[in-house]
Coordinates of C-alpha atoms and ligand atoms in Angstrom, one line a residue:
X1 CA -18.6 47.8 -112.2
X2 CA -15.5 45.8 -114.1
X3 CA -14.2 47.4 -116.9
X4 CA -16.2 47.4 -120.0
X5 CA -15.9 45.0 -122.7
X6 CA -14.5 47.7 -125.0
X7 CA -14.7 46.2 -129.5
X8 CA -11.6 48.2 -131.4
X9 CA -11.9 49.6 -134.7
X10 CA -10.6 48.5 -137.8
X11 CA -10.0 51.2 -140.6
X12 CA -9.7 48.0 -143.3
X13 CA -13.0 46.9 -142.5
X14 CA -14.8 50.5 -142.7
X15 CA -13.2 51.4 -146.0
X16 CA -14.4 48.1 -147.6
X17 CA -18.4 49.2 -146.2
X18 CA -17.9 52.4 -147.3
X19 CA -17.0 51.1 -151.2
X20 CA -20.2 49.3 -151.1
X21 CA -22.6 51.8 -151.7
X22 CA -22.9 55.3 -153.2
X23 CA -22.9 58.2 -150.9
X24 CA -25.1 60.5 -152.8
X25 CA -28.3 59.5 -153.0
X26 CA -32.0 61.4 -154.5
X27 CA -35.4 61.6 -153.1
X28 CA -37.8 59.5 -154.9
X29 CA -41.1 61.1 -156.5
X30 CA -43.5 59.8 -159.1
X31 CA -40.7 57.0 -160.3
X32 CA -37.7 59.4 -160.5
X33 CA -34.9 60.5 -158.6
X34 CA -35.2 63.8 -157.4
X35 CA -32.6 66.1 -156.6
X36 CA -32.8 68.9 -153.5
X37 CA -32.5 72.1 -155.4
X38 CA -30.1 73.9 -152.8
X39 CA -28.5 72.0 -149.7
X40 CA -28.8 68.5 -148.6
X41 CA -28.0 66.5 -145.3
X42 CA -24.7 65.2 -145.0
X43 CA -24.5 61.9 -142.7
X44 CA -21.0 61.1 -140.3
X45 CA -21.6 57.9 -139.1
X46 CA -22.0 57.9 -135.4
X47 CA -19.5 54.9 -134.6
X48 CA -16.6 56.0 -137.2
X49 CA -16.8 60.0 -137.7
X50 CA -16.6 59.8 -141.7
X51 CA -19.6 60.9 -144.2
X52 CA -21.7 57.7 -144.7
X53 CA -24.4 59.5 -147.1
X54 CA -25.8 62.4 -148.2
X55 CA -29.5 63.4 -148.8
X56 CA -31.6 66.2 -150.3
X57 CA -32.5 68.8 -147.6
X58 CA -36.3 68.8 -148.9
X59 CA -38.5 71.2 -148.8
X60 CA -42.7 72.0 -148.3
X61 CA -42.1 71.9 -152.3
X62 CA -41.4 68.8 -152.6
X63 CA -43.3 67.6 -149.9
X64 CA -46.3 69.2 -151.9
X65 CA -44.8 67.1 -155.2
X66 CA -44.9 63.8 -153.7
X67 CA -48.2 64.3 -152.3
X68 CA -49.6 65.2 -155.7
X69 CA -47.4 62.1 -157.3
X70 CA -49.5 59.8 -154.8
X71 CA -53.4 61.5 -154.9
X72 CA -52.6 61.0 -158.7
X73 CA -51.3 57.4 -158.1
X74 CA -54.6 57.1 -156.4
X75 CA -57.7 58.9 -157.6
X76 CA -56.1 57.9 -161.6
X77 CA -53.5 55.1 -161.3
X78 CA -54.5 51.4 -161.5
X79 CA -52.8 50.6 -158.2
X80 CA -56.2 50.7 -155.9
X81 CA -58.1 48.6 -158.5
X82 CA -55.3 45.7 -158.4
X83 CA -56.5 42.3 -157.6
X84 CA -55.4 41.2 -154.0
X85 CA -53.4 38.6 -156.4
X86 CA -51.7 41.0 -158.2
X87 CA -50.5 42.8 -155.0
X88 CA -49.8 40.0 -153.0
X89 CA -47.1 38.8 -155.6
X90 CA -45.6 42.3 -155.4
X91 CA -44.9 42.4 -152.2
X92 CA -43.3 38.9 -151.9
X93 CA -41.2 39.8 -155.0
X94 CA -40.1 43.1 -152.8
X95 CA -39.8 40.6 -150.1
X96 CA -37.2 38.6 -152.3
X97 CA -35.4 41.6 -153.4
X98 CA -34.8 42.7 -149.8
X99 CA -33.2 39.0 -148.8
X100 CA -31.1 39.5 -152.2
X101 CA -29.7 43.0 -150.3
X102 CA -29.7 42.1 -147.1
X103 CA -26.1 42.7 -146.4
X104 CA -26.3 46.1 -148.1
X105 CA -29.0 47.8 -146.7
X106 CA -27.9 46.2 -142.7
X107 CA -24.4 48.1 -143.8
X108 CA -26.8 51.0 -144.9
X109 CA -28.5 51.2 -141.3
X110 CA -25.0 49.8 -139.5
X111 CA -23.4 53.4 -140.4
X112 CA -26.0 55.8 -140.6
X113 CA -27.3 54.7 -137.1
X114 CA -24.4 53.6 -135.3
X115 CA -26.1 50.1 -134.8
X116 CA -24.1 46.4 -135.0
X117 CA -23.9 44.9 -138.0
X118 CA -25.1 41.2 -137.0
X119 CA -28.5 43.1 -135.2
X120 CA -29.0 45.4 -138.2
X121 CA -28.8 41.9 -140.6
X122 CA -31.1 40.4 -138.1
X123 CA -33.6 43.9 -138.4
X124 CA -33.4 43.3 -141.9
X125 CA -34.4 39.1 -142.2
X126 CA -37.0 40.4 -140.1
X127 CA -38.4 43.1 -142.8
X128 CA -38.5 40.9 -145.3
X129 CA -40.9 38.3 -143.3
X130 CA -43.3 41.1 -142.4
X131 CA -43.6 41.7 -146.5
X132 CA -44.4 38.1 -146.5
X133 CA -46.8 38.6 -143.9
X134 CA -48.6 41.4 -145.5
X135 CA -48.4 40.0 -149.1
X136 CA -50.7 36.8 -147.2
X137 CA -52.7 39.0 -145.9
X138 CA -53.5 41.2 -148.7
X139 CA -55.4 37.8 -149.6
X140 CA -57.2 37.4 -146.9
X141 CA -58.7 41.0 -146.9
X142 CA -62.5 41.2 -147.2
X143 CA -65.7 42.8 -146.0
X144 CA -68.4 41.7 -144.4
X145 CA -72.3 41.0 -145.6
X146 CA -75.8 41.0 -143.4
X147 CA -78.5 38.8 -145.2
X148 CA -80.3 38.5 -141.7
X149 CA -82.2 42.2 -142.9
X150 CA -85.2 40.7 -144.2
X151 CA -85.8 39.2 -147.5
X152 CA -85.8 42.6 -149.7
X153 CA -83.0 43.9 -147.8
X154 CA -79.0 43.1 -148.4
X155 CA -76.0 44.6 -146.2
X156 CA -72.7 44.4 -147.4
X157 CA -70.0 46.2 -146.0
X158 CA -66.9 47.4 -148.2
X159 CA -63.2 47.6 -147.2
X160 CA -62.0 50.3 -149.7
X161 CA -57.7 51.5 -149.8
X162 CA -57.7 55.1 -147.1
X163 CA -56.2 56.8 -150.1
X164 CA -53.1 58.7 -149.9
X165 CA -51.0 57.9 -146.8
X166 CA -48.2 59.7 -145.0
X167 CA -45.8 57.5 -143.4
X168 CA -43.3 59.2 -141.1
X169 CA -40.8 57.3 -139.4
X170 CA -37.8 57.6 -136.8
X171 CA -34.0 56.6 -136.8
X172 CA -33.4 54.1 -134.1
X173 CA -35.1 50.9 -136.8
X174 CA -34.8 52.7 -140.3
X175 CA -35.8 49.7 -142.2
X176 CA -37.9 47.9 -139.2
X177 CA -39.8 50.8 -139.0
X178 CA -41.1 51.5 -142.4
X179 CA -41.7 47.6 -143.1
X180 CA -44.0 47.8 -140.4
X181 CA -46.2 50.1 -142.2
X182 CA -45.9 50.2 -145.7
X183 CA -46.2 47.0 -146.7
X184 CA -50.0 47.0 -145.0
X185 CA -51.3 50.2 -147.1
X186 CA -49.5 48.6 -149.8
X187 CA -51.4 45.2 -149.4
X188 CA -54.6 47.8 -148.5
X189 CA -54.2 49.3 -152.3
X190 CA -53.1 52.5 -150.9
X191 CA -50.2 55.2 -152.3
X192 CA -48.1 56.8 -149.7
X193 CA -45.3 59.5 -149.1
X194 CA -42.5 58.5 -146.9
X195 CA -40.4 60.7 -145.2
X196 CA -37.7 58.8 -143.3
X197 CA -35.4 60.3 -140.6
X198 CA -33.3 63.2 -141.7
X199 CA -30.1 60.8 -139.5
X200 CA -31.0 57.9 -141.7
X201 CA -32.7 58.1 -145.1
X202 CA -30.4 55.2 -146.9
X203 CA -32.2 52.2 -146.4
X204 CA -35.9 53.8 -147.2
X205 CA -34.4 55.2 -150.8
X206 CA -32.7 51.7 -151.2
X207 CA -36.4 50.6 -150.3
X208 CA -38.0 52.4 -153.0
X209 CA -35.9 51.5 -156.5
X210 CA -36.3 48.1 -154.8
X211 CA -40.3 48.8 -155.4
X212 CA -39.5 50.4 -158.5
X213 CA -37.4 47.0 -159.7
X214 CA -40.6 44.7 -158.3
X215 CA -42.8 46.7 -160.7
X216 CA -45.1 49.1 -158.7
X217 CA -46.2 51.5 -160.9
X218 CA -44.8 55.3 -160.3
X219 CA -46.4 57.5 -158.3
X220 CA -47.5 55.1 -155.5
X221 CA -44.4 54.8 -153.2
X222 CA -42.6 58.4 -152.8
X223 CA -39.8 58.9 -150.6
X224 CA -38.9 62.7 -149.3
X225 CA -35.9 63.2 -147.3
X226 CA -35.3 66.4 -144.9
X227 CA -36.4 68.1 -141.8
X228 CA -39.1 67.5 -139.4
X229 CA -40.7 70.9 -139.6
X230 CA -39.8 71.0 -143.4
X231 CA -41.3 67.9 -144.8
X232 CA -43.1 65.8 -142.3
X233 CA -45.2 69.1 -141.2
X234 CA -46.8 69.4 -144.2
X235 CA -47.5 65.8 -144.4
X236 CA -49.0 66.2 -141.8
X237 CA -51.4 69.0 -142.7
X238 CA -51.7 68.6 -146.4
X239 CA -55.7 67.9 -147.4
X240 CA -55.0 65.6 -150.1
X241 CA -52.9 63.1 -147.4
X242 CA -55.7 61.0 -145.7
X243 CA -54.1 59.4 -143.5
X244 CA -51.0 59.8 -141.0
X245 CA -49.0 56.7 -140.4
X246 CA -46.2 58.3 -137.6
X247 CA -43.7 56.3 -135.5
X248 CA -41.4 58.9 -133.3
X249 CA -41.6 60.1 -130.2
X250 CA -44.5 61.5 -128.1
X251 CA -44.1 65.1 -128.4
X252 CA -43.6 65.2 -132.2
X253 CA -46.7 62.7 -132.4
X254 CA -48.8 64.8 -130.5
X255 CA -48.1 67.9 -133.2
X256 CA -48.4 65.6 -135.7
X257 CA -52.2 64.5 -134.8
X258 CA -53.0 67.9 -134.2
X259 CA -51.8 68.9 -137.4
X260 CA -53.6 66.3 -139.2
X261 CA -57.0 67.1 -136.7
X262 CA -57.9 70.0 -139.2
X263 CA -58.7 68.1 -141.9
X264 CA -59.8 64.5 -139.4
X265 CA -57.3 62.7 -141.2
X266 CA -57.0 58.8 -139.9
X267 CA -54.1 58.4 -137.5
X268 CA -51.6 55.5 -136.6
X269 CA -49.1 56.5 -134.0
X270 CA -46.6 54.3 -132.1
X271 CA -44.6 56.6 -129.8
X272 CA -42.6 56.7 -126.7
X273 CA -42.0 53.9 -123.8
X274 CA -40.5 53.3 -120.5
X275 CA -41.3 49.7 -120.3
X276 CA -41.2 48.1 -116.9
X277 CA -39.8 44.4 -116.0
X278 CA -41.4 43.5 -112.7
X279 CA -39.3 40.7 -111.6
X280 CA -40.7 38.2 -108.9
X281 CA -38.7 36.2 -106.7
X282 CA -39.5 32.7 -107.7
X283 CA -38.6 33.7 -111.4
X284 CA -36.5 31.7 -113.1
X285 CA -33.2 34.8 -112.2
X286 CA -30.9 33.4 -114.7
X287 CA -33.1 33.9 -117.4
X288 CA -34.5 37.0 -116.2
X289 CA -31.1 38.5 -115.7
X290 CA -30.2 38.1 -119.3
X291 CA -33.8 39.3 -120.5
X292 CA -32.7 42.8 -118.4
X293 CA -29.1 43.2 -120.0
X294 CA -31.0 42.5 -123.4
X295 CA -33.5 45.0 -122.8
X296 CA -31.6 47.5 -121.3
X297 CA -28.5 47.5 -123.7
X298 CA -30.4 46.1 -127.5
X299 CA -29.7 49.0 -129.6
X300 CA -28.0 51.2 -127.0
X301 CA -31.3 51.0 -125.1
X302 CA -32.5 53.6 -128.3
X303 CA -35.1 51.6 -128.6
X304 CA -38.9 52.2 -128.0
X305 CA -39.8 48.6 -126.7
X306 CA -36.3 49.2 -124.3
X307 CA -36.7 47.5 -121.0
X308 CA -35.8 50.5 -119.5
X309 CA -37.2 50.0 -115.8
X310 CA -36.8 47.2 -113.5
X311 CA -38.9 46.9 -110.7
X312 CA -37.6 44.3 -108.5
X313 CA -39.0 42.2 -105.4
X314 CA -37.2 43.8 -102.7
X315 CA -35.9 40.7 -101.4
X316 CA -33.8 40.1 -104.5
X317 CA -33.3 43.2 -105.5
X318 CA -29.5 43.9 -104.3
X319 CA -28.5 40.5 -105.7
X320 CA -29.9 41.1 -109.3
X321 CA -28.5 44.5 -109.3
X322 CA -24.8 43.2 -108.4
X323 CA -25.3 40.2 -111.0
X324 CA -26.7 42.5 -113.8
X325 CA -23.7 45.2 -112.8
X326 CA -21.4 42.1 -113.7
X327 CA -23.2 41.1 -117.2
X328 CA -23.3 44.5 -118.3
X329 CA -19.4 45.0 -118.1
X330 CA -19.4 42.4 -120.1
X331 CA -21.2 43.5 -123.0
X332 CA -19.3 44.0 -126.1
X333 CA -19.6 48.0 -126.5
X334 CA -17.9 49.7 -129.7
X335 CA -17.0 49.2 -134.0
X336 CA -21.1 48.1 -135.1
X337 CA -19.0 46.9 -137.6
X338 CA -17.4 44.2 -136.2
X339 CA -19.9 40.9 -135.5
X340 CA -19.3 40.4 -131.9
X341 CA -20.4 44.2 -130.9
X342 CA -23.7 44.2 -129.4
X343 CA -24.1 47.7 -128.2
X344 CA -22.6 50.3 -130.8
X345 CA -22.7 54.3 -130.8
X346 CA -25.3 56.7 -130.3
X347 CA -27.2 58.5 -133.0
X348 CA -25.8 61.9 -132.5
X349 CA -23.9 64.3 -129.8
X350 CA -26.7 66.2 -129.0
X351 CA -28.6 62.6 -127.8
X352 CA -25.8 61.6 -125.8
X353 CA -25.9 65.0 -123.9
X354 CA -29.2 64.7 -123.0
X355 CA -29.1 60.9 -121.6
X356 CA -25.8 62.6 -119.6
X357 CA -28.1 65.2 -117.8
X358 CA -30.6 62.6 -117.5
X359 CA -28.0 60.7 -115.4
X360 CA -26.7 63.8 -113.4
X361 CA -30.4 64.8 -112.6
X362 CA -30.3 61.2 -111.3
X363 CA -27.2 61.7 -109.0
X364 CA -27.9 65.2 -108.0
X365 CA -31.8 63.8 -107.0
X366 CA -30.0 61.0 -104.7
X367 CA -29.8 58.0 -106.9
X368 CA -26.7 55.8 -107.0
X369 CA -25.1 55.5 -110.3
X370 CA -23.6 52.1 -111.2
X371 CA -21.2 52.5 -114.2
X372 CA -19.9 55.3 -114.9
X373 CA -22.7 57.2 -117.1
X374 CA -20.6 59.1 -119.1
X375 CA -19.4 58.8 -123.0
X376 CA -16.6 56.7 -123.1
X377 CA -13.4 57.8 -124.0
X378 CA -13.1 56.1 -127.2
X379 CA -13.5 57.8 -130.5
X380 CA -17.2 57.8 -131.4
X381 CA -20.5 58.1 -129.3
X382 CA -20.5 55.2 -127.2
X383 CA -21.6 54.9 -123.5
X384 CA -20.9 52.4 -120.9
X385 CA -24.2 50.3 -119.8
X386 CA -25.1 51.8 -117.1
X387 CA -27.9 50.9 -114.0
X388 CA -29.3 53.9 -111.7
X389 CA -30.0 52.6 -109.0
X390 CA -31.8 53.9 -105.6
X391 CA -34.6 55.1 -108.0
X392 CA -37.9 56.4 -105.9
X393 CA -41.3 57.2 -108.0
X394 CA -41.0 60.5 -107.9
X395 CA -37.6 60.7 -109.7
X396 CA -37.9 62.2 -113.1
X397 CA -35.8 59.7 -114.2
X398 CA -38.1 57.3 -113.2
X399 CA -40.6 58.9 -115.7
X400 CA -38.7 60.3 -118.6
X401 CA -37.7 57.9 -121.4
X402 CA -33.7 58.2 -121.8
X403 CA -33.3 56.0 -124.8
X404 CA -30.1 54.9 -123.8
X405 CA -27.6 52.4 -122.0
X406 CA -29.1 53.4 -118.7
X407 CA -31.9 50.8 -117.2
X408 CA -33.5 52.2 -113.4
X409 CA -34.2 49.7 -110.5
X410 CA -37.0 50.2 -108.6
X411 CA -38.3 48.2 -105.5
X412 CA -41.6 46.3 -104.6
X413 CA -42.7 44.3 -101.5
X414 CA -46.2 43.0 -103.3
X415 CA -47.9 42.4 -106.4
X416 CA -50.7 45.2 -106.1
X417 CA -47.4 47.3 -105.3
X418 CA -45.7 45.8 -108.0
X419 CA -48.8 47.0 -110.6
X420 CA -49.0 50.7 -109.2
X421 CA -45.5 51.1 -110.0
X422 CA -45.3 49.5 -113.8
X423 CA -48.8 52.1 -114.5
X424 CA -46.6 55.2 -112.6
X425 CA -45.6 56.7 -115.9
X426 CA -47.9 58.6 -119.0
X427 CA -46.4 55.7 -121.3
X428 CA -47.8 52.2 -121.8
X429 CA -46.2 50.7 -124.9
X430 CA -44.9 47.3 -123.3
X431 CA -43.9 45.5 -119.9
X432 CA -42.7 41.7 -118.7
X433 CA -43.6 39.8 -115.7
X434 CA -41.3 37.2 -114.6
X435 CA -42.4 34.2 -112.1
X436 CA -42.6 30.7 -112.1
X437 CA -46.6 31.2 -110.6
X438 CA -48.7 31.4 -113.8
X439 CA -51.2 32.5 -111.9
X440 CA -49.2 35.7 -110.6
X441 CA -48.0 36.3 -113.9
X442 CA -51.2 36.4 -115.2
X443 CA -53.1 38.7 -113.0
X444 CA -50.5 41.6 -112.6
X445 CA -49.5 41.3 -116.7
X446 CA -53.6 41.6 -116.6
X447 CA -53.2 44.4 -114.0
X448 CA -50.4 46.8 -116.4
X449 CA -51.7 49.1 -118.8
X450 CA -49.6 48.2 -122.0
X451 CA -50.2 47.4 -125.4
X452 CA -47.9 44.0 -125.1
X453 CA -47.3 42.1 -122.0
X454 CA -44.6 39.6 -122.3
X455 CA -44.3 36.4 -119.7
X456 CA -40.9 35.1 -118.9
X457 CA -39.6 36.5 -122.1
X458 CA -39.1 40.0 -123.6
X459 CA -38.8 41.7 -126.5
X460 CA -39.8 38.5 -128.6
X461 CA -42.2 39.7 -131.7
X462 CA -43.7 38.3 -134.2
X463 CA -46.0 39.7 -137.6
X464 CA -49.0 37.7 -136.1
X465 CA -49.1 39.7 -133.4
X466 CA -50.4 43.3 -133.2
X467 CA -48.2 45.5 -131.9
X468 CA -49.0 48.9 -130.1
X469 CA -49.2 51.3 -127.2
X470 CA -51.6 52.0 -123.9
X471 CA -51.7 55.8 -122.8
X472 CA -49.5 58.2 -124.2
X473 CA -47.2 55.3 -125.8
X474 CA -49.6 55.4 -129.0
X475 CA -52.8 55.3 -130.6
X476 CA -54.1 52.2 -132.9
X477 CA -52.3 48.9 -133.8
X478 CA -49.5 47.5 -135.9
X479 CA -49.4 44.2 -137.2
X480 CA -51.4 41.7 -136.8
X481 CA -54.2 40.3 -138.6
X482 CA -55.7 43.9 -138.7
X483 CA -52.9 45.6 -140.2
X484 CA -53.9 45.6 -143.7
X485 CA -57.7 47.3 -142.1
X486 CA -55.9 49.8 -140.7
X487 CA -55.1 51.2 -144.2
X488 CA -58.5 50.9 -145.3
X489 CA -62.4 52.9 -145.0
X490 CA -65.7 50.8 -144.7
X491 CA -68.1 51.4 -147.1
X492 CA -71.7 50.0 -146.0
X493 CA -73.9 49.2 -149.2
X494 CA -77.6 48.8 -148.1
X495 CA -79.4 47.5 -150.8
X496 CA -83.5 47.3 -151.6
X497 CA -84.5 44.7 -153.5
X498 CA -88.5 44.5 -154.5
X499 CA -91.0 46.9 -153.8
X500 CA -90.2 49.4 -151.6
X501 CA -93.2 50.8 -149.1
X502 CA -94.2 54.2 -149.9
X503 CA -93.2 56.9 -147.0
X504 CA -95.8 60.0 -147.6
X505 CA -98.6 57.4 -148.7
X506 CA -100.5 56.3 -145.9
X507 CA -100.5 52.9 -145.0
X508 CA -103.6 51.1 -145.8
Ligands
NAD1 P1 -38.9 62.2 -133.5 O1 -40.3 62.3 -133.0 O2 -38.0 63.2 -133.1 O3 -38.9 62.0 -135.1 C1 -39.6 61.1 -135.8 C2 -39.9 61.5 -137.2 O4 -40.7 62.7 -137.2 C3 -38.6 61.9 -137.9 O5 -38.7 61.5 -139.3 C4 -38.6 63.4 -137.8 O6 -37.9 64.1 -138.8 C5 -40.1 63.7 -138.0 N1 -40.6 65.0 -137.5 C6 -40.0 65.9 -136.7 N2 -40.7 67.0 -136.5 C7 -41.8 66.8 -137.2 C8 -43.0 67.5 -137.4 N3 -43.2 68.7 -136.8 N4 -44.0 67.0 -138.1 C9 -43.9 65.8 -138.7 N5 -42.8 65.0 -138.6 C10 -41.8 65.5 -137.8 O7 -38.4 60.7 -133.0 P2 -36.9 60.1 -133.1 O8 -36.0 60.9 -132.2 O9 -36.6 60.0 -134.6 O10 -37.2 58.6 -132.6 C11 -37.2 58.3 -131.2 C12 -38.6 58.2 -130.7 O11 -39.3 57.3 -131.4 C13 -38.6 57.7 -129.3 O12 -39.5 58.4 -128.5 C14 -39.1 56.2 -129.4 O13 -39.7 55.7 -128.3 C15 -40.0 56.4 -130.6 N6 -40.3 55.1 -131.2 C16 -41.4 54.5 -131.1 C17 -41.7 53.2 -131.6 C18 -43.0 52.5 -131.5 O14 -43.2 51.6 -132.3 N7 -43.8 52.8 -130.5 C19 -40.6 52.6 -132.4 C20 -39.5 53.3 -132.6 C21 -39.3 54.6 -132.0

């Protein structure tokens, strides 16, 4: 592989991001900021080494607080009774304010997560649409009625708010993430507790004065920040939360279910992937070749949608390989905070580490490394893009999701071939088939267990669409025209009208 395309920093540039925006920052329950009453979570950014924010270390306590904040929100605040009008405008007011700070809340995500700037402004643009979204659909949310029951009997079925809803969310899309799912309960007349990632809390307190400033009453929006086992556990468990909305990874969702299985609470989880991109020979290769240095290298492949396995034809498989080897030299790695970066630095030490075994376990197990698959040598946590070639089935890095630089190539001689290997893992969260036969595409994107099946494109996404995994890659949907039903319980009103026939009288 040629040298990587290596993006310098610039100490100017950094010290005008950091002036934008405080580093100490509260949790937000019932309308106020809240401080921690001991320590709190200091933040280095990943790219730059300097302290980018600081959070409360929460606690159960307050965990407990915000919880009781929303159930009172809920079971005594007017928020639930709202006409669909009245929350519709909300949310496209939020949607405003977050197009006002646009800039400030990319720069929030840009440091705390290492990504570049021009994607996290793109993340961002893309927030503020799914409000939009929501806000339209909060309009369009309605039950359902029967009046084929006879002529003295009515149905009518009810879509009521869940209640209370727990929203737990990861680091790799801070603001993506949480738009995704709390404008719907939102829309759905629910109140929630948020509990962002403990690596990137910035944007989700921004978030909630912006909610605050657009007028939703206190109580209904909460934001804890802190640990996993200190916060989002008793989310998780608490039996005034009714719902658990979770996007992380597979392991932690698992825990999380089970936590919330003692009380049945409703569950929404969007988990791990190892996406496959089964390439055919008659696809159109240039385009196919820049949809696999996208997928592999958007985000620094810390991405759950990553295109993180190839499986090519066998006929051009050595070809792509050398022609993807090329492009990914050529990817700008390095500052997030300069616009031409497209891959930036990890999230933390510890991640890198474990991609780095990943990639040994690879080497040692006979596959052929292509890049160096090692941290460059650069300040920061950056890694060259990296392809593992040589990959057989069996391979645990065939399996495991890396959520990094580091795509796999694996080989296939026919479709049926082609379908066994895409389904060869526990995840099924998304995959892409590329041809020029329609009808090829079609029937092994109909053949792949995954919740979104792309055609000669990848990664494209869009609120209309719901979004989801197969398998062990999730459970229930996002978006879509059932988002704002995901938030909600049906009530079924039966209804008598007239004389009623007597049950202990006997019939004459
Ligand atoms: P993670 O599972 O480690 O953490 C996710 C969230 O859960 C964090 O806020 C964390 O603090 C919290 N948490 C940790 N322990 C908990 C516990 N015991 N109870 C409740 N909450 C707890 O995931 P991560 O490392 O932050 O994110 C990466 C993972 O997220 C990857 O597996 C990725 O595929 C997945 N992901 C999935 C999607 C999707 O839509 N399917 C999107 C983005 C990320």
């Amino acid at each position: 592989m040629n040298a990587i395309t290596a993006i310098p920093f610039d100490s100017a540039r950094l010290d005008a991001a950091l002036a934008r925006f405080p580093r100490q920052r509260a949790m937000f329950i019932n309308g106020q900021d809240v401080d921690a009453d001991g320590e709190r979570i200091e933040r280095f950014s990943p790219a730059h080494g300097v302290l980018v924010s600081s959070v409360p270390r929460g606690t159960a306590k307050d965990a407990r607080a915000a919880i009781a904040a929303a159930r009172r929100a809920f079971d005594t605040g007017p928020w639930p009774h709202e006409t669909a009008s009245t929350r519709s405008r909300l949310l496209l007011k939020v949607a405003d304010l977050i197009d006002r700070d646009r800039d400030l809340i990319a720069l929030m995500d840009c440091l705390e997560s290492g990504k570049p700037i021009a994607q996290a402004r793109g993340e961002i643009e893309g927030a503020a649409d799914i409000w939009r979204y929501a806000a339209a659909l909060a309009r369009e949310l309605s039950g359902d009625s029967y009046s084929n029951l006879g002529s003295d009997r009515l149905g009518l079925v009810l879509r009521e708010p869940v209640g209370v809803v727990s929203i737990i969310t990861p680091w790799n899309f801070p603001f993506l993430i949480v738009s995704q799912k709390l404008p719907f309960a939102l829309a759905a007349g629910c109140t929630c507790v948020v509990k962002p990632s403990e690596m990137t809390s910035a944007s989700t307190l921004h978030l909630a004065h912006l909610l605050a400033e657009a007028g939703l009453p206190e109580g209904v929006v909460n934001v804890v920040t802190g640990y996993g086992p200190d916060v989002g556990a008793p989310m998780t468990a608490d039996p005034d939360v009714d719902m658990i909305s979770f996007t992380g990874s597979t392991a932690i969702g698992r825990a999380a279910m089970a936590a919330g299985a003692a009380t049945l609470k409703k569950v929404s989880m969007e988990l791990g992937g190892k996406n496959p991109q089964l390439i055919f020979p008659d696809a159109d290769l240039e385009a196919a070749l820049d949809a696999a240095t996208f997928g592999a290298y958007f985000n620094a492949g810390e991405c759950c949608n990553a295109g993180s396995r190839l499986i090519l034809h066998a006929d051009i498989a050595a070809p792509f390989l050398s022609e993807l080897a090329e492009r990914a030299a050529q990817v700008a790695v390095g500052d997030p905070l300069d616009e031409a970066t497209r891959v930036g630095a990890l999230i933390s030490p510890e991640h890198l580490g474990k991609i780095e075994a990943h990639i040994r376990a690879a080497r040692d197990a006979g596959a052929e490394v292509v890049g160096s698959g090692e941290r460059l040598s650069t300040d920061g946590l950056f890694m060259a893009p990296t392809i593992v070639a040589g990959v057989t089935p069996g391979m645990a890095i065939a399996k495991a999701e890396v959520f990094g630089p580091v795509v796999v190539a694996l080989t296939f001689k026919t479709a049926d071939e082609a379908i066994q290997l895409a389904n060869s893992t526990d995840y099924g969260l998304s995959a892409s088939v590329w041809s020029r036969d329609l009808d090829t595409a079609i029937a092994v994107g109909r053949g792949v267990k995954a919740g979104t099946v792309w055609v000669n494109t990848f990664m494209d996404g869009t609120p209309e669409l719901p979004f989801g995994g197969y398998r062990q890659s999730g459970l229930g949907r996002e978006l879509g025209r059932n988002a704002v039903k995901d938030y909600t319980e049906e009530k079924t009103f039966h209804i008598h009208t007239g004389a009623r026939t007597s049950w202990w009288l006997p019939r004459t």
